[in-house]
Short mmCIF file of C-alpha atoms in Angstrom, two decimals:
data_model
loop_
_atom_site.label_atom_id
_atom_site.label_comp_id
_atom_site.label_asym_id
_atom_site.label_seq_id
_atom_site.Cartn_x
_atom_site.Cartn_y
_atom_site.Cartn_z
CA UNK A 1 -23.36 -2.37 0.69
CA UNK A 2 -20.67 -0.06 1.60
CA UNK A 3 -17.25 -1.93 3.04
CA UNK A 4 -15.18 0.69 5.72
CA UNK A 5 -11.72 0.95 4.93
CA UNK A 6 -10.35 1.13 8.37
CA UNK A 7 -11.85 -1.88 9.58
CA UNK A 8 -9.58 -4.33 10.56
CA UNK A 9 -9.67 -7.91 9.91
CA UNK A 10 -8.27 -11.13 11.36
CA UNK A 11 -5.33 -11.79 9.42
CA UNK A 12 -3.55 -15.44 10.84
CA UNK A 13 -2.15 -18.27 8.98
CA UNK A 14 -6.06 -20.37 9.24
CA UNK A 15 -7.52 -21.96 5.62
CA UNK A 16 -9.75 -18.67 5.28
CA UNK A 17 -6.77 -16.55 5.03
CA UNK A 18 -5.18 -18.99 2.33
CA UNK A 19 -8.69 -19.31 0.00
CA UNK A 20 -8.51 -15.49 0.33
CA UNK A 21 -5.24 -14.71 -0.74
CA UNK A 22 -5.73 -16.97 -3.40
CA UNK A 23 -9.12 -15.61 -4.82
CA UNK A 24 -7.41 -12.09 -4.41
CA UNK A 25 -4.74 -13.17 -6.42
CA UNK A 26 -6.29 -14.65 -9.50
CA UNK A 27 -9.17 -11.97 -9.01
CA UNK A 28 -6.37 -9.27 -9.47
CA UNK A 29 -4.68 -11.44 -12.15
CA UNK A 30 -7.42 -11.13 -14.28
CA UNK A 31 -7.76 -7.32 -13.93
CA UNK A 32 -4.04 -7.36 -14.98
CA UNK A 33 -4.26 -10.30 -17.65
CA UNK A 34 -6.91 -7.69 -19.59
CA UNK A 35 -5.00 -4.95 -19.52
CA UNK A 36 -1.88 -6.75 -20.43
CA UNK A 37 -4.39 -7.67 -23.33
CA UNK A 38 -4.77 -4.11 -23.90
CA UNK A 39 -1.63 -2.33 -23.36
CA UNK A 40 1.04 -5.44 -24.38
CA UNK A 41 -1.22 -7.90 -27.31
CA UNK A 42 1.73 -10.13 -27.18
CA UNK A 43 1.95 -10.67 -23.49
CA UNK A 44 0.10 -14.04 -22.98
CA UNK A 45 1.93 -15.49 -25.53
CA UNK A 46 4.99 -14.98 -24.28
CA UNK A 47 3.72 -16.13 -21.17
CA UNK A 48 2.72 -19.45 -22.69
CA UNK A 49 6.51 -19.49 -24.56
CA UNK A 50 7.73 -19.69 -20.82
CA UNK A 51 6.40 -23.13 -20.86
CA UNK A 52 6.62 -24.18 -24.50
CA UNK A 53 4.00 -22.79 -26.11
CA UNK A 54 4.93 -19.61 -27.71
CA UNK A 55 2.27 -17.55 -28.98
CA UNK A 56 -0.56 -19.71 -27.45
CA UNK A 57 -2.81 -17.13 -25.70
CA UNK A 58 -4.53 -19.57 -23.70
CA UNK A 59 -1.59 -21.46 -22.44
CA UNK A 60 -0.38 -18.23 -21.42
CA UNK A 61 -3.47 -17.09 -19.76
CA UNK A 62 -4.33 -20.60 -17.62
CA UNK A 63 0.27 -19.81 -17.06
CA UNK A 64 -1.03 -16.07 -15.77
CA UNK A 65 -3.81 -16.91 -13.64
CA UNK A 66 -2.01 -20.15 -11.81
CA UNK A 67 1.33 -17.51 -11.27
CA UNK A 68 -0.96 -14.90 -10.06
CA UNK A 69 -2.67 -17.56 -7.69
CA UNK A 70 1.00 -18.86 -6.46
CA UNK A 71 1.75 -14.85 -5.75
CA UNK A 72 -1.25 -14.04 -4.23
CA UNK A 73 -0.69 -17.01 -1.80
CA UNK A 74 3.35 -15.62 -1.17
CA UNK A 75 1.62 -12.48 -0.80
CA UNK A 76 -0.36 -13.64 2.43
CA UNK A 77 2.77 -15.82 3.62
CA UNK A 78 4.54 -12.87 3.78
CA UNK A 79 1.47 -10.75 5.24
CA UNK A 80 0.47 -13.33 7.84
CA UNK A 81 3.71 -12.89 9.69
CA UNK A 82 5.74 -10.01 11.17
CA UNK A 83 5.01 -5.95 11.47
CA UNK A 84 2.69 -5.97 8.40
CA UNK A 85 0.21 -7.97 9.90
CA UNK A 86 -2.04 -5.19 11.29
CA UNK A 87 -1.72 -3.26 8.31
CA UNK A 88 -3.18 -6.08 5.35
CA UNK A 89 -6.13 -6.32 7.60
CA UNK A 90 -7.49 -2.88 6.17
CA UNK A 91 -8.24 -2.19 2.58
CA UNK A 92 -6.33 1.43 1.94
CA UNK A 93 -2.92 0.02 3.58
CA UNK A 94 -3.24 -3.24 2.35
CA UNK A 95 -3.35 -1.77 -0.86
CA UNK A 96 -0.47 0.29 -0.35
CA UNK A 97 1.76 -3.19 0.75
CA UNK A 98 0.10 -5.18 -2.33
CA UNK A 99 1.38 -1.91 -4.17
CA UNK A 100 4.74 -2.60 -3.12
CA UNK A 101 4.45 -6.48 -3.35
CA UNK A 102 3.46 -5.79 -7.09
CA UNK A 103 6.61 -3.65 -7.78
CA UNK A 104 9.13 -5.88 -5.59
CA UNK A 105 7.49 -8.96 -8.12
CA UNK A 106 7.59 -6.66 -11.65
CA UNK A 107 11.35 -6.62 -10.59
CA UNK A 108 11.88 -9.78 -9.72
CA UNK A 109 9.89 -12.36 -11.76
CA UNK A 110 8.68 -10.07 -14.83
CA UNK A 111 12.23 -8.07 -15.42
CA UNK A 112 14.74 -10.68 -14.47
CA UNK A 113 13.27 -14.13 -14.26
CA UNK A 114 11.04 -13.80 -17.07
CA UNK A 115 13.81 -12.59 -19.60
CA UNK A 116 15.93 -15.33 -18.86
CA UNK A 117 13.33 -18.23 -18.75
CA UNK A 118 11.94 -16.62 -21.94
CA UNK A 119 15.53 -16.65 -23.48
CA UNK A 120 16.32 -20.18 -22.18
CA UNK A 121 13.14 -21.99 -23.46
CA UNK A 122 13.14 -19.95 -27.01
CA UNK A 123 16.70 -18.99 -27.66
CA UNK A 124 15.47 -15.49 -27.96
CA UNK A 125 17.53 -12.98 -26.51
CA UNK A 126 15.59 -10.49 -24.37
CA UNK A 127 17.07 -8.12 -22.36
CA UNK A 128 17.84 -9.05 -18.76
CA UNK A 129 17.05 -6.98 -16.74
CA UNK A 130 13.62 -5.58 -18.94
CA UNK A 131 11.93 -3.09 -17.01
CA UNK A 132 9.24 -2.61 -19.39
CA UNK A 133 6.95 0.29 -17.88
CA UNK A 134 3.83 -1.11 -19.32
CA UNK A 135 4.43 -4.71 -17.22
CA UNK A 136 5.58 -2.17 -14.04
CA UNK A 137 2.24 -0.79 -14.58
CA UNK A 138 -0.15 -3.55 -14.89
CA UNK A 139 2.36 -5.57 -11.81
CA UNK A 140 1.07 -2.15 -9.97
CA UNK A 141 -2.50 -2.16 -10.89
CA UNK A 142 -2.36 -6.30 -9.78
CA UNK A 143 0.07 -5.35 -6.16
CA UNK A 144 -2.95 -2.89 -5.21
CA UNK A 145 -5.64 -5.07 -5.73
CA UNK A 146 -4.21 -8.09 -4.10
CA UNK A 147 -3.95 -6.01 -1.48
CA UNK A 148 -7.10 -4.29 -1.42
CA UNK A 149 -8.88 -7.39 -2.24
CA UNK A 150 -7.67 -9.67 0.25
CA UNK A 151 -9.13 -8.15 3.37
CA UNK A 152 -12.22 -7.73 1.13
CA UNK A 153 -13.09 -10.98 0.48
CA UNK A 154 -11.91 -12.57 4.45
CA UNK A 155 -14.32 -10.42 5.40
CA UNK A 156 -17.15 -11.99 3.37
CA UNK A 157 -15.70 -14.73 4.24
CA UNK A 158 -16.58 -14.45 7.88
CA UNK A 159 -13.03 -14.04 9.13
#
């Protein structure tokens, strides 16, 4: 079944659009999750340390998937409203926003927030801000398929 990329989709503020964003989000937080795996073996633990549990992978992978559920649904808050609106409908320029969602959230949550939650729960000392390129590119890799995804799946969805 092939899926046109310039078709547009529906994109309002109804319980579709929410159940989208949010299967988008934990779809592409998987996708990201492996090849944090992969590129950063460490990574899910650290996640888990933001919450206590430092070094426990699976604390830090049920952490992952619930933050990249909570960003997926920002992601269509932010989407739902304004000039972007008519662009997250299609798959190539959705991508392109989820791109730029991913990098404005690397910056944010993984470089700054991250650091000093990490510090602050295990008296580490991280640097603050970290731009690690590896997160930057697996933040990238989850931006574009939010973004990609989300039209995606309203329109299987029926939207």
């Amino acid at each position: 079944m092939a899926v046109e990329t310039e078709a547009q989709v529906r994109i309002g503020t109804t319980q579709t659009n929410w159940i989208s964003a949010g299967l988008a989000g934990v779809a592409a937080g998987i996708v990201f999750g492996v090849l944090a795996a992969i590129m950063m073996p460490d990574m899910m633990g650290m996640v888990g340390a933001l919450y206590g549990f430092g070094g426990n992978t699976v604390v830090g992978w049920i952490a992952h998937l619930i933050h990249s559920l909570v960003f997926g649904l920002v992601y269509a808050a932010l989407v739902t409203t304004g000039q972007l609106r008519p662009y997250a409908g299609r798959v190539l320029s959705g991508a392109g926003i989820g791109l730029v969602y991913g990098v404005v959230v690397w910056v944010v949550a993984a470089s700054i927030v991250m650091p000093l939650w990490i510090g602050w729960m295990t008296g580490m000392a991280p640097p603050v801000p970290d731009f690690n390129v590896m997160s930057l590119v697996g933040h990238a890799v989850y931006g574009v398929l939010l973004g990609a995804a989300y039209p995606l799946i309203l329109v299987r969805m029926g939207q």
